[in-house]
Amino acid sequence: MQAVTIRLADHDEELAIFGSRDQFLRQVRDALGVKVLARNGEIRVEGESDRVDRASRVFEGLRRRYRRQRMITPQDVADAIDAVTPVDGGSGGPSVEIREGNRLVRPRTDGQTRYLRALLENSLVFCVGPAGTGKTYLAVAAAVAALRRGEIKKIVLVRPAVEAGERLGFLPGDLEAKINPYLRPLLDALRDLMDYEQLRRYMSNDLIEIAPLAYMRGRTLNEAIIIMDEGQNATVNQMKMFLTRMGTDARIVVTGDTTQVDLEPGTPDGLSDAVRRLEGIEGIGVVRLDRSDIVRHPLVQKIVNAYERTGSPIEPGMMASPSPIASSNPPDDSPRTEPGLAPEHP
C-alpha cells in the first residue's frame, strides 16, 4: 500500500477539483480503484503503488488545467483518467477503443482488451466472468457505436426473466413494463452512453428493442446486434433457440456469470453448455474474465474474493465463527467517507 498527499492552493482550487458534491473525487476513485480522502485543502490517495501514481498524475493534471482555464468539467476528468490509463491493458497488442460522442470507452484490463477485441472481430461472442468486469457495458457500448456508424440497423436487448431466489408474483403493466426490471442493467448502460431523449427516440423508432428471451422464438434478426445478458439463466434449449435467431449481417453477444445460476437445482445452464459445444469454431469468440478484471467499486473485488474462499453458506441455526477473511481485512482497509467526500449509493 502507498499513500500520496496533494496540497491544493486555495479554496477555489479545492472546489474546482473536488467537483459538485465531490463528484470528481468519486470519478477518480472508481476509475482507478484507489481510496481518496479529502479534508482541509488536501487530497490523500491510498492504494496500490501504480494506481496511486496514476491518480496523483490525474490530480496534478487537473490542477494545471484549472490554472489555465479556471474551471473543470466531468469530461476534463475523464480525459485526465484516460491519459494515465494503459490503453492495451498490458497485453502488448494494438489498442482498442470505442468513441461514442464525447465519450471514449477504453478497456482497463487485459481481459477487457481481449473482450473488446473479440466484440470487434467476431459474429458471436461469449463473455463469462464475475460481477463488475464490464461484460454488459462494453457489449452495449460496442452495439451503440455500430448502430451510429450505420453498420447495423437495430439493437436487441434480451434477458431471461428468471427471478434471483425470490418470487416476485404478478407484475402490472404492459410487456415492456413487466420485463423492464430484468433488463435494467442493459438500460442503465444505454443511459450512460446516450441522453434520455435520444434513447427514448431510438426505442420509439424501434432502433433499440427490449425483449424477454421467451419471445425470441420464431424470429430472424438481420443487420442487428443482439445482446443476451445473464446468459447463465437460460436453459440449454433456450440458448440453442436464441443463437439460431442470427440472420444476415447480425451479431450476437452472450454475457453471464456461471457462478450465479438462478435456474432450478440440477438444470444445466445454457451458457456453460454453449461455450463447451462452440468454443474453437471460427467466427465465435469466447472470453473468460476473472477477479483481476473487476473495475467496479474496489470493494467488489474483495467481496468476490471472500465468497470464492469461504465455500458453502452457513446452515440455518448455525452460528458463524470469526472469519479469517474479516481479520485479514481490518475496517480501516475499506473505503470510508471522510469530510468533503460524499457517500456513494449502491
Tab-separated table of C-alpha atoms in Angstrom:
chain	number	residue	atom	x	y	z
A	1	MET	CA	0.000	0.000	0.000
A	2	GLN	CA	1.160	3.507	-0.800
A	3	ALA	CA	-0.181	6.944	0.119
A	4	VAL	CA	0.314	10.349	-1.505
A	5	THR	CA	-0.936	13.724	-0.251
A	6	ILE	CA	-1.676	16.549	-2.693
A	7	ARG	CA	-1.968	20.061	-1.242
A	8	LEU	CA	-4.285	22.483	-3.024
A	9	ALA	CA	-3.525	26.197	-3.316
A	10	ASP	CA	-6.783	27.691	-2.053
A	11	HIS	CA	-10.497	27.149	-1.522
A	12	ASP	CA	-11.394	27.941	-5.144
A	13	GLU	CA	-8.974	25.326	-6.470
A	14	GLU	CA	-10.343	22.870	-3.938
A	15	LEU	CA	-13.941	23.407	-5.089
A	16	ALA	CA	-12.972	23.067	-8.763
A	17	ILE	CA	-11.004	19.840	-8.332
A	18	PHE	CA	-13.454	18.226	-5.890
A	19	GLY	CA	-16.396	18.933	-8.207
A	20	SER	CA	-20.030	19.381	-7.273
A	21	ARG	CA	-20.692	17.250	-4.177
A	22	ASP	CA	-17.211	15.741	-4.688
A	23	GLN	CA	-18.217	14.035	-7.920
A	24	PHE	CA	-14.715	14.352	-9.429
A	25	LEU	CA	-13.125	12.663	-6.419
A	26	ARG	CA	-15.522	9.735	-6.767
A	27	GLN	CA	-14.907	9.631	-10.519
A	28	VAL	CA	-11.147	9.226	-9.992
A	29	ARG	CA	-11.621	6.802	-7.095
A	30	ASP	CA	-13.924	4.462	-9.019
A	31	ALA	CA	-11.966	4.622	-12.291
A	32	LEU	CA	-8.561	3.885	-10.789
A	33	GLY	CA	-9.516	1.729	-7.797
A	34	VAL	CA	-7.914	3.861	-5.089
A	35	LYS	CA	-9.072	5.313	-1.791
A	36	VAL	CA	-9.479	9.099	-1.924
A	37	LEU	CA	-9.741	11.123	1.286
A	38	ALA	CA	-10.298	14.890	1.224
A	39	ARG	CA	-10.023	17.344	4.104
A	40	ASN	CA	-8.551	20.733	4.960
A	41	GLY	CA	-7.443	21.592	1.442
A	42	GLU	CA	-5.645	18.281	0.893
A	43	ILE	CA	-6.312	15.157	-1.162
A	44	ARG	CA	-4.867	11.920	0.198
A	45	VAL	CA	-4.722	8.953	-2.196
A	46	GLU	CA	-4.122	5.425	-0.882
A	47	GLY	CA	-3.836	2.080	-2.645
A	48	GLU	CA	-1.517	0.009	-4.803
A	49	SER	CA	1.559	1.972	-5.847
A	50	ASP	CA	0.875	2.031	-9.609
A	51	ARG	CA	-2.756	3.076	-9.081
A	52	VAL	CA	-1.778	5.772	-6.594
A	53	ASP	CA	0.801	7.079	-9.061
A	54	ARG	CA	-1.820	7.316	-11.826
A	55	ALA	CA	-4.335	9.023	-9.520
A	56	SER	CA	-1.682	11.512	-8.399
A	57	ARG	CA	-0.920	12.343	-12.037
A	58	VAL	CA	-4.642	12.846	-12.678
A	59	PHE	CA	-4.987	15.361	-9.837
A	60	GLU	CA	-1.804	17.197	-10.828
A	61	GLY	CA	-3.135	17.396	-14.386
A	62	LEU	CA	-6.441	18.785	-13.123
A	63	ARG	CA	-4.567	21.436	-11.121
A	64	ARG	CA	-2.714	22.544	-14.240
A	65	ARG	CA	-5.946	22.614	-16.229
A	66	TYR	CA	-7.697	24.671	-13.556
A	67	ARG	CA	-4.886	27.228	-13.553
A	68	ARG	CA	-5.207	27.585	-17.329
A	69	GLN	CA	-8.983	27.763	-17.698
A	70	ARG	CA	-10.295	28.361	-14.132
A	71	MET	CA	-12.842	25.549	-14.392
A	72	ILE	CA	-13.000	21.755	-14.687
A	73	THR	CA	-15.708	19.661	-16.362
A	74	PRO	CA	-16.525	15.940	-15.999
A	75	GLN	CA	-15.093	15.419	-19.480
A	76	ASP	CA	-11.824	17.028	-18.348
A	77	VAL	CA	-11.638	14.466	-15.542
A	78	ALA	CA	-12.434	11.596	-17.922
A	79	ASP	CA	-9.728	12.800	-20.324
A	80	ALA	CA	-7.198	13.034	-17.486
A	81	ILE	CA	-8.030	9.472	-16.400
A	82	ASP	CA	-7.758	8.201	-19.971
A	83	ALA	CA	-4.362	9.890	-20.309
A	84	VAL	CA	-2.890	7.808	-17.462
A	85	THR	CA	-4.717	4.538	-18.192
A	86	PRO	CA	-2.830	1.931	-20.258
A	87	VAL	CA	-4.821	1.525	-23.462
A	88	ASP	CA	-3.893	-2.092	-24.147
A	89	GLY	CA	-4.337	-3.286	-20.555
A	90	GLY	CA	-0.773	-4.610	-20.639
A	91	SER	CA	-1.401	-7.079	-23.453
A	92	GLY	CA	1.095	-5.524	-25.829
A	93	GLY	CA	-1.367	-5.750	-28.722
A	94	PRO	CA	-2.899	-2.950	-30.765
A	95	SER	CA	-5.118	-0.537	-28.880
A	96	VAL	CA	-8.878	-0.990	-28.973
A	97	GLU	CA	-11.369	1.671	-28.005
A	98	ILE	CA	-14.870	2.919	-28.758
A	99	ARG	CA	-15.602	6.574	-29.319
A	100	GLU	CA	-19.232	7.396	-28.592
A	101	GLY	CA	-19.988	11.099	-28.977
A	102	ASN	CA	-17.821	12.866	-26.437
A	103	ARG	CA	-17.190	9.632	-24.559
A	104	LEU	CA	-14.191	7.382	-25.040
A	105	VAL	CA	-14.705	3.803	-23.867
A	106	ARG	CA	-11.401	2.047	-23.289
A	107	PRO	CA	-10.618	-1.330	-21.704
A	108	ARG	CA	-8.899	-1.031	-18.355
A	109	THR	CA	-7.572	-4.571	-18.010
A	110	ASP	CA	-6.014	-7.199	-20.234
A	111	GLY	CA	-9.210	-9.247	-20.050
A	112	GLN	CA	-11.340	-6.306	-21.135
A	113	THR	CA	-8.949	-5.676	-24.028
A	114	ARG	CA	-9.391	-9.261	-25.207
A	115	TYR	CA	-13.162	-8.929	-24.810
A	116	LEU	CA	-13.458	-5.687	-26.747
A	117	ARG	CA	-11.230	-7.048	-29.500
A	118	ALA	CA	-13.431	-10.157	-29.692
A	119	LEU	CA	-16.541	-7.952	-29.988
A	120	LEU	CA	-14.997	-6.125	-32.933
A	121	GLU	CA	-13.736	-9.255	-34.721
A	122	ASN	CA	-16.387	-11.984	-34.250
A	123	SER	CA	-20.022	-12.530	-35.180
A	124	LEU	CA	-20.763	-14.421	-31.959
A	125	VAL	CA	-19.074	-13.699	-28.635
A	126	PHE	CA	-19.484	-15.378	-25.255
A	127	CYS	CA	-18.137	-13.490	-22.251
A	128	VAL	CA	-18.041	-15.282	-18.899
A	129	GLY	CA	-16.896	-13.530	-15.748
A	130	PRO	CA	-17.783	-12.269	-12.260
A	131	ALA	CA	-19.756	-9.153	-11.386
A	132	GLY	CA	-18.126	-5.813	-12.095
A	133	THR	CA	-15.924	-6.840	-15.023
A	134	GLY	CA	-17.724	-4.687	-17.613
A	135	LYS	CA	-19.306	-7.556	-19.558
A	136	THR	CA	-22.598	-5.776	-20.178
A	137	TYR	CA	-21.283	-2.225	-20.500
A	138	LEU	CA	-18.692	-2.995	-23.178
A	139	ALA	CA	-21.188	-5.049	-25.193
A	140	VAL	CA	-23.740	-2.219	-25.139
A	141	ALA	CA	-21.067	0.385	-25.974
A	142	ALA	CA	-19.914	-1.639	-28.989
A	143	ALA	CA	-23.517	-2.060	-30.146
A	144	VAL	CA	-24.376	1.655	-29.846
A	145	ALA	CA	-21.209	2.622	-31.740
A	146	ALA	CA	-22.030	0.139	-34.535
A	147	LEU	CA	-25.593	1.470	-34.764
A	148	ARG	CA	-24.446	5.072	-35.095
A	149	ARG	CA	-21.838	4.141	-37.701
A	150	GLY	CA	-24.588	2.526	-39.787
A	151	GLU	CA	-23.072	-0.972	-39.546
A	152	ILE	CA	-26.335	-2.351	-38.159
A	153	LYS	CA	-29.949	-1.212	-38.179
A	154	LYS	CA	-31.063	-2.363	-34.764
A	155	ILE	CA	-30.014	-3.331	-31.235
A	156	VAL	CA	-31.998	-6.049	-29.456
A	157	LEU	CA	-31.555	-6.476	-25.708
A	158	VAL	CA	-32.564	-9.842	-24.292
A	159	ARG	CA	-32.516	-11.299	-20.807
A	160	PRO	CA	-34.009	-14.466	-19.303
A	161	ALA	CA	-36.852	-13.486	-16.962
A	162	VAL	CA	-35.635	-15.628	-14.073
A	163	GLU	CA	-36.140	-14.483	-10.506
A	164	ALA	CA	-32.951	-14.415	-8.419
A	165	GLY	CA	-34.105	-16.553	-5.498
A	166	GLU	CA	-37.335	-14.596	-4.912
A	167	ARG	CA	-40.925	-14.992	-6.027
A	168	LEU	CA	-41.975	-11.594	-7.312
A	169	GLY	CA	-45.514	-12.572	-8.203
A	170	PHE	CA	-47.688	-10.688	-10.684
A	171	LEU	CA	-46.132	-7.602	-12.266
A	172	PRO	CA	-48.564	-4.937	-13.522
A	173	GLY	CA	-48.321	-3.052	-16.815
A	174	ASP	CA	-47.698	-3.930	-20.461
A	175	LEU	CA	-44.992	-6.310	-21.688
A	176	GLU	CA	-42.250	-3.663	-21.581
A	177	ALA	CA	-43.166	-2.697	-18.018
A	178	LYS	CA	-43.161	-6.347	-16.913
A	179	ILE	CA	-39.686	-7.145	-18.267
A	180	ASN	CA	-38.141	-3.735	-17.530
A	181	PRO	CA	-36.818	-4.836	-14.087
A	182	TYR	CA	-34.992	-7.774	-15.664
A	183	LEU	CA	-33.394	-5.567	-18.352
A	184	ARG	CA	-32.452	-2.715	-16.034
A	185	PRO	CA	-28.652	-3.350	-16.217
A	186	LEU	CA	-28.773	-3.102	-20.024
A	187	LEU	CA	-30.873	0.060	-19.886
A	188	ASP	CA	-28.526	1.606	-17.318
A	189	ALA	CA	-25.614	1.066	-19.693
A	190	LEU	CA	-27.585	2.647	-22.549
A	191	ARG	CA	-28.459	5.690	-20.452
A	192	ASP	CA	-24.823	6.163	-19.577
A	193	LEU	CA	-23.928	6.260	-23.276
A	194	MET	CA	-26.922	8.220	-24.617
A	195	ASP	CA	-29.003	11.080	-23.317
A	196	TYR	CA	-32.562	10.294	-22.253
A	197	GLU	CA	-34.344	11.955	-25.187
A	198	GLN	CA	-32.129	10.210	-27.718
A	199	LEU	CA	-32.658	6.845	-26.076
A	200	ARG	CA	-36.418	7.355	-26.000
A	201	ARG	CA	-36.384	8.315	-29.679
A	202	TYR	CA	-34.348	5.248	-30.634
A	203	MET	CA	-36.719	2.987	-28.720
A	204	SER	CA	-39.873	4.571	-30.136
A	205	ASN	CA	-38.447	4.164	-33.665
A	206	ASP	CA	-37.633	0.503	-32.955
A	207	LEU	CA	-33.895	1.046	-33.375
A	208	ILE	CA	-33.463	-0.349	-29.868
A	209	GLU	CA	-35.746	-3.161	-28.736
A	210	ILE	CA	-36.052	-4.913	-25.405
A	211	ALA	CA	-37.460	-8.422	-25.368
A	212	PRO	CA	-37.737	-11.338	-22.944
A	213	LEU	CA	-35.902	-14.444	-24.092
A	214	ALA	CA	-39.129	-16.440	-24.371
A	215	TYR	CA	-40.419	-14.033	-27.068
A	216	MET	CA	-37.446	-14.619	-29.387
A	217	ARG	CA	-38.733	-17.916	-30.743
A	218	GLY	CA	-39.576	-17.889	-34.456
A	219	ARG	CA	-37.755	-14.620	-35.223
A	220	THR	CA	-34.895	-13.971	-37.642
A	221	LEU	CA	-32.907	-10.825	-36.929
A	222	ASN	CA	-30.972	-9.254	-39.788
A	223	GLU	CA	-28.449	-6.381	-39.598
A	224	ALA	CA	-28.693	-6.284	-35.822
A	225	ILE	CA	-26.645	-6.785	-32.687
A	226	ILE	CA	-28.471	-8.991	-30.213
A	227	ILE	CA	-27.204	-8.951	-26.627
A	228	MET	CA	-28.258	-11.543	-24.074
A	229	ASP	CA	-27.354	-10.600	-20.520
A	230	GLU	CA	-27.328	-13.142	-17.654
A	231	GLY	CA	-26.943	-15.961	-20.163
A	232	GLN	CA	-26.307	-18.469	-17.355
A	233	ASN	CA	-30.041	-18.263	-16.575
A	234	ALA	CA	-31.045	-19.617	-19.997
A	235	THR	CA	-31.630	-23.337	-20.297
A	236	VAL	CA	-29.786	-25.373	-22.909
A	237	ASN	CA	-32.835	-25.418	-25.213
A	238	GLN	CA	-33.422	-21.680	-24.757
A	239	MET	CA	-29.794	-20.936	-25.623
A	240	LYS	CA	-30.000	-23.038	-28.782
A	241	MET	CA	-33.194	-21.224	-29.779
A	242	PHE	CA	-31.618	-17.827	-29.123
A	243	LEU	CA	-28.372	-18.458	-31.005
A	244	THR	CA	-30.252	-19.621	-34.087
A	245	ARG	CA	-32.058	-16.248	-34.378
A	246	MET	CA	-28.969	-14.852	-36.155
A	247	GLY	CA	-29.816	-13.565	-39.613
A	248	THR	CA	-27.854	-11.790	-42.350
A	249	ASP	CA	-25.170	-9.383	-41.078
A	250	ALA	CA	-26.242	-9.992	-37.485
A	251	ARG	CA	-24.027	-10.326	-34.435
A	252	ILE	CA	-24.781	-11.911	-31.079
A	253	VAL	CA	-23.200	-11.298	-27.674
A	254	VAL	CA	-23.950	-13.513	-24.667
A	255	THR	CA	-22.679	-12.468	-21.245
A	256	GLY	CA	-23.024	-14.108	-17.863
A	257	ASP	CA	-21.544	-15.333	-14.611
A	258	THR	CA	-21.696	-19.102	-14.319
A	259	THR	CA	-21.254	-18.895	-10.529
A	260	GLN	CA	-24.632	-17.157	-10.181
A	261	VAL	CA	-27.139	-19.509	-11.793
A	262	ASP	CA	-30.782	-18.967	-10.760
A	263	LEU	CA	-32.237	-21.957	-12.591
A	264	GLU	CA	-33.859	-24.827	-10.699
A	265	PRO	CA	-31.278	-27.065	-8.990
A	266	GLY	CA	-29.995	-29.731	-11.355
A	267	THR	CA	-30.882	-27.772	-14.507
A	268	PRO	CA	-27.804	-27.293	-16.732
A	269	ASP	CA	-27.211	-23.654	-17.657
A	270	GLY	CA	-27.211	-22.794	-21.345
A	271	LEU	CA	-24.153	-20.531	-21.220
A	272	SER	CA	-21.732	-23.172	-19.926
A	273	ASP	CA	-23.190	-25.721	-22.326
A	274	ALA	CA	-22.889	-23.407	-25.347
A	275	VAL	CA	-19.285	-22.471	-24.541
A	276	ARG	CA	-18.383	-26.146	-24.243
A	277	ARG	CA	-20.021	-27.004	-27.570
A	278	LEU	CA	-18.988	-23.997	-29.646
A	279	GLU	CA	-15.558	-22.883	-28.419
A	280	GLY	CA	-12.989	-23.174	-31.188
A	281	ILE	CA	-15.380	-22.635	-34.092
A	282	GLU	CA	-14.192	-19.903	-36.468
A	283	GLY	CA	-16.136	-16.669	-36.056
A	284	ILE	CA	-17.030	-17.440	-32.439
A	285	GLY	CA	-15.108	-15.707	-29.658
A	286	VAL	CA	-15.034	-16.947	-26.061
A	287	VAL	CA	-13.628	-14.568	-23.437
A	288	ARG	CA	-13.208	-15.500	-19.786
A	289	LEU	CA	-12.777	-12.662	-17.311
A	290	ASP	CA	-11.701	-13.097	-13.690
A	291	ARG	CA	-11.326	-11.172	-10.444
A	292	SER	CA	-8.415	-9.139	-11.806
A	293	ASP	CA	-10.781	-7.631	-14.415
A	294	ILE	CA	-13.216	-6.176	-11.873
A	295	VAL	CA	-13.428	-2.417	-12.403
A	296	ARG	CA	-16.439	-1.619	-10.258
A	297	HIS	CA	-16.065	-0.250	-6.708
A	298	PRO	CA	-12.826	-1.554	-5.130
A	299	LEU	CA	-14.872	-3.471	-2.533
A	300	VAL	CA	-16.480	-5.618	-5.255
A	301	GLN	CA	-13.219	-7.474	-5.859
A	302	LYS	CA	-12.880	-8.138	-2.116
A	303	ILE	CA	-16.470	-9.390	-1.959
A	304	VAL	CA	-15.909	-11.784	-4.878
A	305	ASN	CA	-12.669	-12.997	-3.276
A	306	ALA	CA	-14.439	-13.604	0.035
A	307	TYR	CA	-17.262	-15.641	-1.484
A	308	GLU	CA	-14.846	-17.729	-3.544
A	309	ARG	CA	-12.714	-18.528	-0.483
A	310	THR	CA	-15.396	-19.330	2.097
A	311	GLY	CA	-17.154	-22.191	0.304
A	312	SER	CA	-20.614	-23.352	1.421
A	313	PRO	CA	-23.046	-20.983	3.139
A	314	ILE	CA	-23.790	-21.345	6.844
A	315	GLU	CA	-26.789	-23.574	7.558
A	316	PRO	CA	-29.808	-22.018	9.305
A	317	GLY	CA	-29.397	-22.098	13.075
A	318	MET	CA	-25.604	-22.350	12.955
A	319	MET	CA	-23.523	-19.562	14.440
A	320	ALA	CA	-20.755	-18.234	12.229
A	321	SER	CA	-17.286	-18.337	13.742
A	322	PRO	CA	-14.968	-15.366	13.289
A	323	SER	CA	-13.816	-15.317	9.689
A	324	PRO	CA	-10.106	-15.250	8.869
A	325	ILE	CA	-11.049	-13.075	5.903
A	326	ALA	CA	-12.534	-10.467	8.202
A	327	SER	CA	-9.441	-10.445	10.381
A	328	SER	CA	-7.127	-10.088	7.381
A	329	ASN	CA	-9.046	-7.070	6.140
A	330	PRO	CA	-9.299	-4.593	9.020
A	331	PRO	CA	-12.042	-1.961	8.931
A	332	ASP	CA	-9.504	0.736	8.071
A	333	ASP	CA	-8.802	-1.061	4.765
A	334	SER	CA	-12.335	-0.434	3.478
A	335	PRO	CA	-13.300	2.760	1.637
A	336	ARG	CA	-14.966	5.200	4.014
A	337	THR	CA	-16.493	8.598	3.735
A	338	GLU	CA	-14.420	11.444	5.077
A	339	PRO	CA	-15.461	15.072	5.454
A	340	GLY	CA	-15.596	16.551	1.983
A	341	LEU	CA	-16.307	13.222	0.235
A	342	ALA	CA	-19.970	12.457	-0.345
A	343	PRO	CA	-21.164	8.897	0.371
A	344	GLU	CA	-21.661	6.534	-2.530
A	345	HIS	CA	-25.035	4.918	-3.045
A	346	PRO	CA	-25.184	1.391	-4.487
